[in-house]
Every structure is written in C-alpha cells, then in structure tokens.
Amino acid sequence: MEDFILMAQNPNIVSRKPGERMVKTLDGLEYAFRWCPAGTFTMGSPLKEAGRCEDEIPHEVTLTRGFWMLETPVTQAMWERVTRISASRQRDRVDPNWAMRGEGTMVPIYYVNWVECRNFCTNLSKKLSAQVTLPTEAQWEYACRAGSVSAHAGNVDKMAWHFGNSKGFATYQAGQKTPNKWGIYDMHGNVWEWCADWYGPYSEEPASDSKGPSIASCRVCRGGSWAHDPLDCRSASRLGIIPTGRSFNLGFRIVLTEPEE
C-alpha cells in the first residue's frame, strides 16, 4: 500500500470544522481542545519510509466519531491543579535523586506512569462533567497526521523539539513550535505520550475504532521526544512501555468525547 489517504466523513455534528477550538476552564486554568472529525485514514507507515519499524504495518482505520484532542500535552500546571502534586513531587515518587528535566506551568508533566494518567482522566472527567480519556492509538495518529500522509505532519524542525534542536537537555514549554493543520502542538517530539491501548502488532485488515489487543504487557506511547532523533518522532512511530513505567521524557495528553446523540 503506497498511497496514504485521509478521507473526512460526516462528523456527528456537521457544523464543526477540523481544528475548531474549544476551551474549558477549571479553577482558573484553561484546557484548550481541537476538534478531530470522524474519518478514515491509513495508519502506519509505507514500507519505504525512512526510520520505519516492522510494527508499523499500514492498514485502513475508520473513526466513526469525532473527538476533542487537547491542544498541548498535559502541562505541569494542569497536573498539579488536578492531582495536587507538583512536578518535583512527582519526580520524588520515582527517585528524589533523579534530575528535573524542565519545570514551569506550561512545561509538559513527565515521570508519570500510565495508571496515574488514567486516574488523572477519571478525576478530570468528574471536575469537567465530561468524558475525558487517554486517546486510543488510532485517535492519536489520526490527530497527529491531521490529514497529512508524510512521515511528519510538516517540517519536523519547525514542529518538534527533538535531539537535533533541543540540545538534548530538557523538556520545553508546550506550544512553542508550529502546530499541525488542526492547531495541535507538540505531537512530534518534546515528550512521548501515553495512549489508552495495549501495545501489540497491527492487522493488515481494515479496522473501525481500533483499540488494540485486549491484553498485553505494555501500553502504547507515541510521538517521540526531545531526547530522540527526528525519525523516532514520526507520525507512525510507536513504543511499548509497561503501565507502571516512568521516564524523564514521557508524558501524555487527553481527549474529550461528547455523549452519543
């Protein structure tokens, strides 16, 4: 399969355009989301894409419902507001001797494991009276591509903090690079991002609302980071990490799904 095609279908709410912005405010802190309409795209990478891995088998995926993707990774301010745990205290959960790799209200949170991220979503759902979750792997790649079919959704140096332009030292403030066509920032680089799915091999068959295997040992992470080569920050790049794993360059972002009508 050589051609990568994203075909927008009729979203549940037809008046919305891809990338439409919605802001939720909680305790004085804004959570900006971008609309990702229902549609069909080719998930994975072409066989000749530089840097691809064998677990990126291209296959057609249809997302039958649109969703709101957080405009940036979850920031340290968002994390502390919901959990009452600062970035440095989050680090202390791992090892107080570990280095802090970037601090600030707009810097993505890191040193978070999958279980903590899921709990964050549960707590934020209650506070916002909305369904907040980690994105499925399919939702993540669909939102990352934003209709693009190349290895990155645009010029990777302009869109991503990666090892080649970050000096390999620390996480950067979210939203400083160029967003994709749907207005979403930092999908390439800065921090890896947890997804809802268990990590497993793709099927070559078309899928609808794909959610990965029912059970496995690792959860999916996407996007690459400031400590990685641009080839590791491709739209199709994927990684499996145990749910209790943490890292100085691993964070997450959230999606908000509206109730079915």
Short mmCIF file of C-alpha atoms in Angstrom, two decimals:
data_model
loop_
_atom_site.label_atom_id
_atom_site.label_comp_id
_atom_site.label_asym_id
_atom_site.label_seq_id
_atom_site.Cartn_x
_atom_site.Cartn_y
_atom_site.Cartn_z
CA MET A 1 0.00 0.00 0.00
CA GLU A 2 1.76 3.09 -1.25
CA ASP A 3 -0.82 5.85 -1.03
CA PHE A 4 -1.82 7.29 2.31
CA ILE A 5 -5.26 8.82 2.13
CA LEU A 6 -7.29 10.56 4.81
CA MET A 7 -10.95 10.90 3.86
CA ALA A 8 -13.13 13.05 6.08
CA GLN A 9 -16.55 11.56 6.71
CA ASN A 10 -19.65 13.26 8.00
CA PRO A 11 -18.99 14.02 11.68
CA ASN A 12 -21.77 13.59 14.21
CA ILE A 13 -22.00 17.35 14.48
CA VAL A 14 -21.76 18.58 10.91
CA SER A 15 -21.25 22.26 11.71
CA ARG A 16 -17.78 21.71 13.18
CA LYS A 17 -14.66 22.11 11.11
CA PRO A 18 -11.38 20.21 11.65
CA GLY A 19 -9.30 22.10 14.18
CA GLU A 20 -12.18 24.09 15.68
CA ARG A 21 -11.11 25.26 19.13
CA MET A 22 -12.98 24.74 22.40
CA VAL A 23 -11.78 25.96 25.79
CA LYS A 24 -12.84 24.50 29.13
CA THR A 25 -11.91 26.46 32.27
CA LEU A 26 -11.39 24.79 35.62
CA ASP A 27 -10.21 26.62 38.74
CA GLY A 28 -8.99 29.47 36.55
CA LEU A 29 -6.93 27.19 34.28
CA GLU A 30 -7.77 26.79 30.60
CA TYR A 31 -7.86 23.45 28.79
CA ALA A 32 -7.88 24.13 25.03
CA PHE A 33 -9.10 21.34 22.75
CA ARG A 34 -9.14 20.93 18.96
CA TRP A 35 -11.88 19.13 17.06
CA CYS A 36 -10.90 16.00 15.15
CA PRO A 37 -13.81 14.91 12.92
CA ALA A 38 -14.82 11.34 12.17
CA GLY A 39 -12.98 9.93 9.17
CA THR A 40 -10.89 7.24 7.55
CA PHE A 41 -7.10 7.23 7.25
CA THR A 42 -4.20 4.87 6.70
CA MET A 43 -2.50 4.13 10.00
CA GLY A 44 1.14 3.01 9.99
CA SER A 45 3.94 3.78 7.57
CA PRO A 46 4.83 2.96 3.94
CA LEU A 47 7.43 0.24 3.52
CA LYS A 48 9.97 2.71 2.18
CA GLU A 49 9.57 5.38 4.88
CA ALA A 50 12.93 6.20 6.46
CA GLY A 51 13.21 5.04 10.05
CA ARG A 52 10.11 2.84 9.98
CA CYS A 53 9.86 -0.27 12.15
CA GLU A 54 8.21 -3.60 11.39
CA ASP A 55 5.38 -2.88 13.84
CA GLU A 56 4.05 -0.04 11.66
CA ILE A 57 2.10 -2.19 9.17
CA PRO A 58 -0.09 0.16 7.09
CA HIS A 59 -3.81 -0.51 7.39
CA GLU A 60 -7.03 1.43 6.96
CA VAL A 61 -8.75 2.68 10.10
CA THR A 62 -12.13 4.38 10.35
CA LEU A 63 -13.01 6.52 13.36
CA THR A 64 -16.80 6.70 13.46
CA ARG A 65 -16.99 9.54 15.98
CA GLY A 66 -15.24 12.86 16.20
CA PHE A 67 -13.39 13.86 19.36
CA TRP A 68 -11.64 16.78 21.02
CA MET A 69 -7.86 16.46 21.40
CA LEU A 70 -6.06 18.59 23.96
CA GLU A 71 -4.11 21.27 22.11
CA THR A 72 -0.89 20.54 24.04
CA PRO A 73 0.43 17.74 26.22
CA VAL A 74 -0.90 17.91 29.78
CA THR A 75 1.17 20.60 31.47
CA GLN A 76 2.66 20.69 34.94
CA ALA A 77 0.07 23.31 35.92
CA MET A 78 -2.79 21.06 34.78
CA TRP A 79 -1.30 18.08 36.59
CA GLU A 80 -0.83 19.94 39.86
CA ARG A 81 -4.29 21.51 39.70
CA VAL A 82 -6.00 18.11 39.38
CA THR A 83 -3.71 15.90 41.50
CA ARG A 84 -2.32 18.47 43.97
CA ILE A 85 1.12 17.06 43.19
CA SER A 86 3.86 19.34 41.83
CA ALA A 87 6.30 18.29 39.13
CA SER A 88 9.13 17.92 41.64
CA ARG A 89 6.98 15.84 43.99
CA GLN A 90 6.01 13.68 41.02
CA ARG A 91 9.73 13.12 40.39
CA ASP A 92 10.18 12.18 44.05
CA ARG A 93 7.74 9.31 43.54
CA VAL A 94 10.41 7.75 41.34
CA ASP A 95 13.64 8.85 43.00
CA PRO A 96 14.40 12.27 44.54
CA ASN A 97 17.92 11.94 43.17
CA TRP A 98 16.69 11.90 39.60
CA ALA A 99 17.17 15.14 37.68
CA MET A 100 14.34 17.50 36.83
CA ARG A 101 14.28 17.93 33.06
CA GLY A 102 12.31 21.16 32.79
CA GLU A 103 9.96 22.97 35.17
CA GLY A 104 7.22 25.53 34.60
CA THR A 105 3.47 25.89 34.39
CA MET A 106 3.43 25.34 30.61
CA VAL A 107 6.07 22.58 30.55
CA PRO A 108 4.59 19.11 29.95
CA ILE A 109 4.40 16.87 33.00
CA TYR A 110 6.68 13.81 32.93
CA TYR A 111 7.72 11.00 35.27
CA VAL A 112 4.07 9.88 35.08
CA ASN A 113 3.03 6.27 34.56
CA TRP A 114 0.01 5.02 32.63
CA VAL A 115 -2.04 4.23 35.73
CA GLU A 116 -1.59 7.76 37.09
CA CYS A 117 -2.57 9.25 33.73
CA ARG A 118 -5.73 7.14 33.63
CA ASN A 119 -6.59 8.29 37.16
CA PHE A 120 -5.98 11.91 36.12
CA CYS A 121 -8.54 11.43 33.34
CA THR A 122 -11.06 9.96 35.76
CA ASN A 123 -10.67 12.86 38.18
CA LEU A 124 -10.80 15.50 35.45
CA SER A 125 -13.93 13.88 34.00
CA LYS A 126 -15.69 14.46 37.30
CA LYS A 127 -14.48 18.04 37.57
CA LEU A 128 -15.47 18.94 33.99
CA SER A 129 -18.62 16.78 33.92
CA ALA A 130 -17.33 15.33 30.65
CA GLN A 131 -15.83 12.09 29.34
CA VAL A 132 -12.05 12.58 29.47
CA THR A 133 -9.75 9.71 28.50
CA LEU A 134 -6.35 8.93 27.11
CA PRO A 135 -6.51 8.81 23.30
CA THR A 136 -6.62 5.46 21.59
CA GLU A 137 -3.57 4.83 19.46
CA ALA A 138 -5.71 5.33 16.35
CA GLN A 139 -7.08 8.63 17.63
CA TRP A 140 -3.57 9.77 18.46
CA GLU A 141 -2.14 9.09 15.00
CA TYR A 142 -5.22 10.47 13.25
CA ALA A 143 -4.94 13.73 15.22
CA CYS A 144 -1.18 13.85 14.69
CA ARG A 145 -1.47 13.48 10.93
CA ALA A 146 -4.33 16.00 10.62
CA GLY A 147 -4.80 14.89 7.03
CA SER A 148 -1.10 14.57 6.21
CA VAL A 149 0.36 11.45 4.61
CA SER A 150 4.09 12.02 5.08
CA ALA A 151 6.45 10.88 7.85
CA HIS A 152 5.76 14.08 9.79
CA ALA A 153 2.76 16.40 9.61
CA GLY A 154 5.03 19.20 8.38
CA ASN A 155 8.59 20.46 8.75
CA VAL A 156 9.87 18.46 11.71
CA ASP A 157 12.39 21.10 12.79
CA LYS A 158 9.64 23.72 12.96
CA MET A 159 7.09 21.40 14.61
CA ALA A 160 9.15 19.36 17.07
CA TRP A 161 11.67 19.55 19.87
CA HIS A 162 13.98 16.65 19.07
CA PHE A 163 17.56 15.73 19.86
CA GLY A 164 18.88 17.71 16.91
CA ASN A 165 17.46 21.06 18.04
CA SER A 166 16.84 20.71 21.78
CA LYS A 167 20.48 20.31 22.82
CA GLY A 168 19.41 17.02 24.41
CA PHE A 169 18.86 18.53 27.83
CA ALA A 170 15.27 19.14 28.90
CA THR A 171 11.56 19.25 28.15
CA TYR A 172 10.42 22.50 26.57
CA GLN A 173 7.40 24.68 27.22
CA ALA A 174 4.39 23.34 25.32
CA GLY A 175 3.01 25.20 22.33
CA GLN A 176 6.21 26.94 21.23
CA LYS A 177 6.66 25.11 17.95
CA THR A 178 4.43 25.19 14.85
CA PRO A 179 1.14 23.29 15.28
CA ASN A 180 -0.25 20.87 12.71
CA LYS A 181 -3.10 21.83 10.36
CA TRP A 182 -5.66 21.18 13.08
CA GLY A 183 -3.92 23.50 15.52
CA ILE A 184 -2.45 20.76 17.74
CA TYR A 185 1.02 21.34 19.19
CA ASP A 186 3.90 19.03 20.12
CA MET A 187 2.55 15.84 18.57
CA HIS A 188 6.07 15.34 17.26
CA GLY A 189 8.81 15.39 19.90
CA ASN A 190 9.04 17.16 23.28
CA VAL A 191 7.63 14.20 25.29
CA TRP A 192 6.40 10.73 24.41
CA GLU A 193 2.69 10.41 25.12
CA TRP A 194 0.79 7.53 26.69
CA CYS A 195 -2.16 6.10 24.76
CA ALA A 196 -5.06 4.01 26.07
CA ASP A 197 -4.20 0.86 24.09
CA TRP A 198 -2.19 -2.17 24.97
CA TYR A 199 0.81 -2.46 22.65
CA GLY A 200 0.55 -5.19 20.02
CA PRO A 201 1.01 -5.97 16.32
CA TYR A 202 -1.28 -4.40 13.74
CA SER A 203 -3.56 -6.37 11.47
CA GLU A 204 -3.44 -5.61 7.76
CA GLU A 205 -7.23 -5.73 7.64
CA PRO A 206 -9.34 -2.56 7.74
CA ALA A 207 -10.50 -1.65 11.24
CA SER A 208 -13.17 0.53 12.79
CA ASP A 209 -12.50 2.43 16.03
CA SER A 210 -9.41 0.29 16.63
CA LYS A 211 -8.41 -0.13 20.28
CA GLY A 212 -5.52 -2.60 20.09
CA PRO A 213 -5.29 -6.03 21.76
CA SER A 214 -7.48 -6.92 24.74
CA ILE A 215 -4.46 -7.68 26.94
CA ALA A 216 -0.66 -7.41 26.70
CA SER A 217 2.30 -6.45 28.87
CA CYS A 218 2.91 -2.89 27.65
CA ARG A 219 0.89 0.21 26.83
CA VAL A 220 1.43 2.27 23.69
CA CYS A 221 3.45 5.51 23.71
CA ARG A 222 3.60 7.87 20.73
CA GLY A 223 5.32 10.94 19.34
CA GLY A 224 9.00 10.73 20.25
CA SER A 225 10.72 13.28 22.47
CA TRP A 226 13.35 15.98 22.82
CA ALA A 227 15.90 13.22 23.51
CA HIS A 228 15.20 11.33 20.28
CA ASP A 229 16.14 11.53 16.62
CA PRO A 230 13.51 13.08 14.29
CA LEU A 231 12.97 9.63 12.76
CA ASP A 232 11.68 8.48 16.16
CA CYS A 233 9.24 11.39 16.15
CA ARG A 234 7.37 10.32 13.01
CA SER A 235 3.57 10.17 12.93
CA ALA A 236 3.67 6.36 12.81
CA SER A 237 6.41 5.78 15.41
CA ARG A 238 5.24 3.63 18.32
CA LEU A 239 6.70 2.30 21.54
CA GLY A 240 5.55 -0.15 24.21
CA ILE A 241 6.22 0.55 27.91
CA ILE A 242 4.93 -1.28 30.98
CA PRO A 243 1.99 0.60 32.59
CA THR A 244 3.99 1.36 35.74
CA GLY A 245 6.96 2.71 33.77
CA ARG A 246 8.12 6.32 34.07
CA SER A 247 10.66 8.44 32.25
CA PHE A 248 12.05 11.98 32.15
CA ASN A 249 10.66 12.34 28.62
CA LEU A 250 7.29 10.59 28.91
CA GLY A 251 4.03 12.49 29.42
CA PHE A 252 0.53 12.36 27.97
CA ARG A 253 -2.38 14.29 26.54
CA ILE A 254 -6.11 13.76 26.78
CA VAL A 255 -9.21 13.59 24.61
CA LEU A 256 -12.72 14.71 25.40
CA THR A 257 -15.58 12.76 23.83
CA GLU A 258 -19.11 14.10 23.73
CA PRO A 259 -22.06 11.83 24.60
CA GLU A 260 -23.60 9.99 21.67
CA GLU A 261 -26.79 11.56 20.44
#
